[in-house]
CSV table of C-alpha atoms in Angstrom, one decimal:
chain,number,residue,atom,x,y,z
A,1147,MET,CA,-83.2,-32.2,14.1
A,1148,ASP,CA,-83.7,-31.5,17.6
A,1149,TYR,CA,-84.7,-27.8,17.6
A,1150,LYS,CA,-84.6,-27.8,21.2
A,1151,LYS,CA,-81.9,-29.0,21.7
A,1152,ILE,CA,-79.8,-26.9,19.6
A,1153,THR,CA,-81.4,-23.6,21.1
A,1154,ASP,CA,-80.5,-24.9,24.9
A,1155,GLU,CA,-76.7,-25.2,23.9
A,1156,VAL,CA,-76.7,-22.0,21.7
A,1157,ALA,CA,-78.3,-20.3,24.6
A,1158,LYS,CA,-75.8,-21.1,26.9
A,1159,LYS,CA,-73.3,-20.1,24.3
A,1160,ILE,CA,-75.0,-16.3,24.3
A,1161,LEU,CA,-74.9,-16.4,27.9
A,1162,SER,CA,-71.4,-17.7,28.1
A,1163,TYR,CA,-70.1,-14.8,26.1
A,1164,ASN,CA,-71.9,-12.3,27.5
A,1165,GLN,CA,-70.3,-13.3,31.3
A,1166,ASP,CA,-66.7,-12.9,29.0
A,1167,THR,CA,-65.1,-10.1,29.6
A,1168,SER,CA,-61.6,-11.3,29.3
A,1169,GLY,CA,-59.7,-10.6,26.0
A,1170,TRP,CA,-62.0,-8.4,23.9
A,1171,ARG,CA,-60.4,-6.0,21.9
A,1172,VAL,CA,-61.9,-2.6,20.8
A,1173,ILE,CA,-61.9,-2.5,17.2
A,1174,LYS,CA,-64.5,0.7,16.7
A,1175,VAL,CA,-66.4,3.1,18.2
A,1176,SER,CA,-69.4,5.2,16.9
A,1177,LYS,CA,-72.6,6.6,17.8
A,1178,ASN,CA,-71.9,5.9,21.0
A,1179,ILE,CA,-71.5,2.2,20.3
A,1180,THR,CA,-68.5,-0.4,20.8
A,1181,VAL,CA,-67.5,-3.0,18.5
A,1182,ALA,CA,-64.7,-5.3,19.9
A,1183,SER,CA,-63.5,-8.8,18.5
A,1184,LYS,CA,-61.7,-11.6,20.2
A,1185,PRO,CA,-61.0,-15.1,18.4
A,1186,SER,CA,-63.6,-17.6,18.1
A,1187,LYS,CA,-64.1,-20.9,19.2
A,1188,GLU,CA,-66.2,-22.0,17.0
A,1189,TYR,CA,-64.7,-21.3,14.0
A,1190,SER,CA,-61.3,-19.8,12.6
A,1191,GLY,CA,-62.3,-16.5,12.7
A,1192,ASN,CA,-63.2,-13.9,15.4
A,1193,ILE,CA,-66.8,-13.4,17.6
A,1194,TYR,CA,-67.9,-9.6,17.3
A,1195,ARG,CA,-69.4,-8.2,19.9
A,1196,GLY,CA,-71.6,-4.6,19.4
A,1197,GLU,CA,-72.7,-2.4,22.5
A,1198,GLY,CA,-75.1,0.6,22.9
A,1199,ILE,CA,-77.8,2.1,24.7
A,1200,ILE,CA,-81.2,2.1,23.7
A,1201,LYS,CA,-84.1,4.1,25.1
A,1202,GLU,CA,-86.7,1.4,25.5
A,1203,VAL,CA,-87.5,-1.7,27.5
A,1204,PRO,CA,-85.9,-5.1,26.7
A,1205,SER,CA,-89.5,-6.4,25.7
A,1206,LYS,CA,-90.3,-3.8,23.0
A,1207,ILE,CA,-86.7,-3.7,21.5
A,1208,ILE,CA,-86.1,-7.5,21.3
A,1209,PRO,CA,-89.6,-8.3,18.9
A,1210,PHE,CA,-88.7,-5.4,17.4
A,1211,MET,CA,-85.4,-6.6,15.8
A,1212,TYR,CA,-86.5,-10.7,15.0
A,1213,LEU,CA,-90.1,-10.2,14.0
A,1214,PRO,CA,-90.5,-9.9,10.5
A,1215,GLU,CA,-93.4,-7.5,10.4
A,1216,TYR,CA,-90.7,-5.0,12.3
A,1217,ARG,CA,-87.2,-5.9,11.0
A,1218,ASN,CA,-88.6,-5.7,7.2
A,1219,LYS,CA,-89.3,-1.6,7.6
A,1220,TRP,CA,-86.3,-0.4,9.2
A,1221,ASP,CA,-83.1,-3.1,8.3
A,1222,LYS,CA,-81.3,-1.9,5.7
A,1223,ALA,CA,-79.2,-4.0,5.6
A,1224,LEU,CA,-81.9,-6.7,4.7
A,1225,GLN,CA,-83.3,-6.8,1.2
A,1226,SER,CA,-85.9,-9.3,2.4
A,1227,TYR,CA,-86.3,-11.8,5.7
A,1228,LYS,CA,-89.0,-13.8,6.4
A,1229,LEU,CA,-90.7,-17.1,8.5
A,1230,LEU,CA,-89.9,-20.4,7.5
A,1231,GLU,CA,-91.5,-22.7,9.9
A,1232,LYS,CA,-92.7,-21.4,13.7
A,1233,ILE,CA,-91.2,-24.4,16.1
A,1234,ASP,CA,-92.9,-22.9,18.7
A,1235,GLN,CA,-94.0,-19.4,20.7
A,1236,ASP,CA,-90.9,-18.3,21.1
A,1237,THR,CA,-88.8,-20.5,18.1
A,1238,GLY,CA,-88.6,-20.5,14.5
A,1239,ILE,CA,-86.3,-20.9,11.6
A,1240,TYR,CA,-85.9,-17.6,9.4
A,1241,HIS,CA,-84.4,-17.1,6.0
A,1242,SER,CA,-82.6,-13.6,5.6
A,1243,VAL,CA,-80.7,-12.3,2.2
A,1244,THR,CA,-78.8,-9.5,2.4
A,1245,HIS,CA,-78.5,-6.6,0.3
A,1246,SER,CA,-74.8,-6.6,-1.4
A,1247,TYR,CA,-72.3,-4.4,0.8
A,1248,GLY,CA,-69.3,-1.9,-0.3
A,1249,MET,CA,-69.7,-0.8,-3.7
A,1250,GLY,CA,-70.3,-4.9,-4.7
A,1251,LEU,CA,-67.1,-5.9,-2.3
A,1252,ILE,CA,-69.0,-8.4,-0.6
A,1253,SER,CA,-72.3,-9.8,-2.7
A,1254,SER,CA,-75.9,-10.5,-1.5
A,1255,ARG,CA,-75.5,-13.1,0.9
A,1256,ASP,CA,-78.2,-15.8,2.8
A,1257,PHE,CA,-78.8,-17.4,6.0
A,1258,VAL,CA,-81.1,-19.8,7.5
A,1259,ASP,CA,-81.0,-19.1,10.9
A,1260,LEU,CA,-82.7,-20.7,14.0
A,1261,VAL,CA,-83.6,-18.6,16.6
A,1262,HIS,CA,-85.0,-19.0,19.8
A,1263,VAL,CA,-86.1,-15.9,22.3
A,1264,LYS,CA,-85.3,-16.9,26.1
A,1265,PRO,CA,-86.5,-14.4,29.5
A,1266,TYR,CA,-83.6,-14.1,32.0
A,1267,PRO,CA,-84.6,-13.0,35.7
A,1268,GLY,CA,-84.7,-9.0,35.9
A,1269,GLY,CA,-86.0,-8.1,33.0
A,1270,ILE,CA,-83.4,-9.8,30.4
A,1271,LEU,CA,-84.7,-10.6,27.1
A,1272,THR,CA,-81.8,-12.4,24.7
A,1273,THR,CA,-82.1,-14.0,21.2
A,1274,ASN,CA,-80.3,-17.0,20.5
A,1275,SER,CA,-79.4,-18.0,16.8
A,1276,VAL,CA,-77.5,-20.8,14.9
A,1277,SER,CA,-77.6,-21.0,10.9
A,1278,VAL,CA,-79.0,-24.5,9.9
A,1279,GLU,CA,-79.8,-27.1,7.2
A,1280,TYR,CA,-83.6,-26.5,6.1
A,1281,SER,CA,-84.4,-29.0,2.9
A,1282,ARG,CA,-87.7,-26.1,1.8
A,1283,CYS,CA,-84.9,-23.1,1.4
A,1284,PRO,CA,-81.9,-24.7,-0.8
A,1285,PRO,CA,-79.1,-22.6,-1.4
A,1286,THR,CA,-80.0,-20.6,-4.6
A,1287,PRO,CA,-77.2,-19.2,-7.3
A,1288,SER,CA,-78.4,-15.1,-6.8
A,1289,CYS,CA,-76.5,-15.4,-3.3
A,1290,VAL,CA,-74.0,-16.6,-1.5
A,1291,ARG,CA,-75.1,-18.8,1.3
A,1292,GLY,CA,-73.9,-17.8,5.0
A,1293,TYR,CA,-73.1,-19.4,8.0
A,1294,ASN,CA,-74.1,-18.2,11.5
A,1295,ASN,CA,-72.3,-19.4,14.6
A,1296,PRO,CA,-74.0,-19.0,17.5
A,1297,CYS,CA,-75.4,-15.4,17.6
A,1298,GLY,CA,-77.6,-13.0,19.5
A,1299,TYR,CA,-78.4,-10.3,21.6
A,1300,VAL,CA,-79.1,-9.4,25.0
A,1301,CYS,CA,-80.6,-7.1,26.0
A,1302,SER,CA,-80.9,-5.7,30.1
A,1303,PRO,CA,-82.8,-2.9,31.9
A,1304,LEU,CA,-80.1,-0.9,32.4
A,1305,PRO,CA,-80.2,-0.4,36.6
A,1306,GLU,CA,-80.1,3.5,36.7
A,1307,ASN,CA,-82.7,4.0,34.2
A,1308,PRO,CA,-85.2,0.8,33.7
A,1309,GLU,CA,-86.8,2.6,30.5
A,1310,HIS,CA,-83.5,2.3,28.8
A,1311,SER,CA,-81.7,-0.9,27.7
A,1312,LYS,CA,-78.3,-2.1,27.4
A,1313,LEU,CA,-78.0,-4.4,24.2
A,1314,VAL,CA,-74.9,-6.5,23.0
A,1315,VAL,CA,-75.1,-7.9,19.9
A,1316,PHE,CA,-72.7,-11.4,19.1
A,1317,ILE,CA,-72.1,-12.3,16.0
A,1318,GLN,CA,-69.5,-14.6,13.9
A,1319,PRO,CA,-71.0,-15.1,10.6
A,1320,GLU,CA,-69.1,-17.3,8.1
A,1321,LEU,CA,-70.0,-15.2,4.6
A,1322,GLY,CA,-68.6,-18.2,2.2
A,1323,GLY,CA,-67.1,-17.2,-1.3
A,1324,MET,CA,-63.9,-16.2,-1.1
A,1325,LEU,CA,-63.2,-12.7,0.9
A,1326,PRO,CA,-60.2,-11.2,2.0
A,1327,TYR,CA,-59.9,-11.5,5.7
A,1328,SER,CA,-59.2,-7.6,5.6
A,1329,VAL,CA,-62.6,-7.1,3.9
A,1330,VAL,CA,-64.8,-9.3,6.5
A,1331,GLU,CA,-62.9,-7.3,9.5
A,1332,THR,CA,-64.2,-3.8,8.1
A,1333,ALA,CA,-67.6,-4.8,7.1
A,1334,ILE,CA,-68.5,-6.6,10.1
A,1335,PRO,CA,-68.2,-3.7,12.5
A,1336,THR,CA,-69.8,-1.5,10.2
A,1337,THR,CA,-72.9,-3.8,10.3
A,1338,LEU,CA,-73.0,-3.7,13.9
A,1339,ILE,CA,-72.8,-0.2,14.4
A,1340,ASN,CA,-75.8,0.1,11.5
A,1341,LEU,CA,-77.9,-2.6,13.2
A,1342,ILE,CA,-77.9,-0.8,16.3
A,1343,THR,CA,-78.1,2.8,15.1
A,1344,GLU,CA,-81.1,1.8,12.7
A,1345,THR,CA,-82.8,-0.1,15.7
A,1346,ARG,CA,-82.5,3.4,17.6
A,1347,ALA,CA,-84.1,5.3,14.8
A,1348,GLY,CA,-87.2,2.7,14.0
A,1349,LEU,CA,-88.1,2.3,17.9
A,1350,LYS,CA,-88.2,6.3,18.1
A,1351,GLY,CA,-90.2,6.3,14.7
A,1352,LEU,CA,-92.3,3.6,16.2
A,1353,LYS,CA,-92.5,6.0,19.6
A,1354,ASP,CA,-93.2,9.2,17.3
A,1355,HIS,CA,-95.8,7.3,14.9
A,1356,ASN,CA,-98.0,6.5,17.5
């Protein structure tokens, strides 16, 4: 599998999502986080965008959000999250297992994702991810295998306050199983708000601890 080619294509898509300002519909605002969606070009569902300010710089935020040694401590949505294979310094294959959601309405899911971290001029740091087939981590009966269409984080310093950053998260997951559309439409915005809220709290805890 040509991981470099895949990550290049995904990075282009994440950049284009971030530059695309048309057609987004705001579906939830909570805790100074805005979630919007629009029809995806990758699958029959929606792409979702979560956006919020974090009181930290991108070079601290992005590693905190994707490296297992941090993420396992703060992300309450995940049962487990681990690196399966390191491709290079900025690229790896990760396996995540989610907790069930909404009193078991959505059972546990797992994802095998190729993740690539890419910087851009101006202190911007991004993660660029997509689900991949990986023979050493086949689906198991204990959870439903989901599929992440191109997704990622775009973290950029605020011009008026470079110690703070704008974090934009793009996701377009296919959760698998027989889920009603309405359940997915409710669950994903909440998941995005929780992700950004828990990142904020986790980083603050890390700062206070140090």
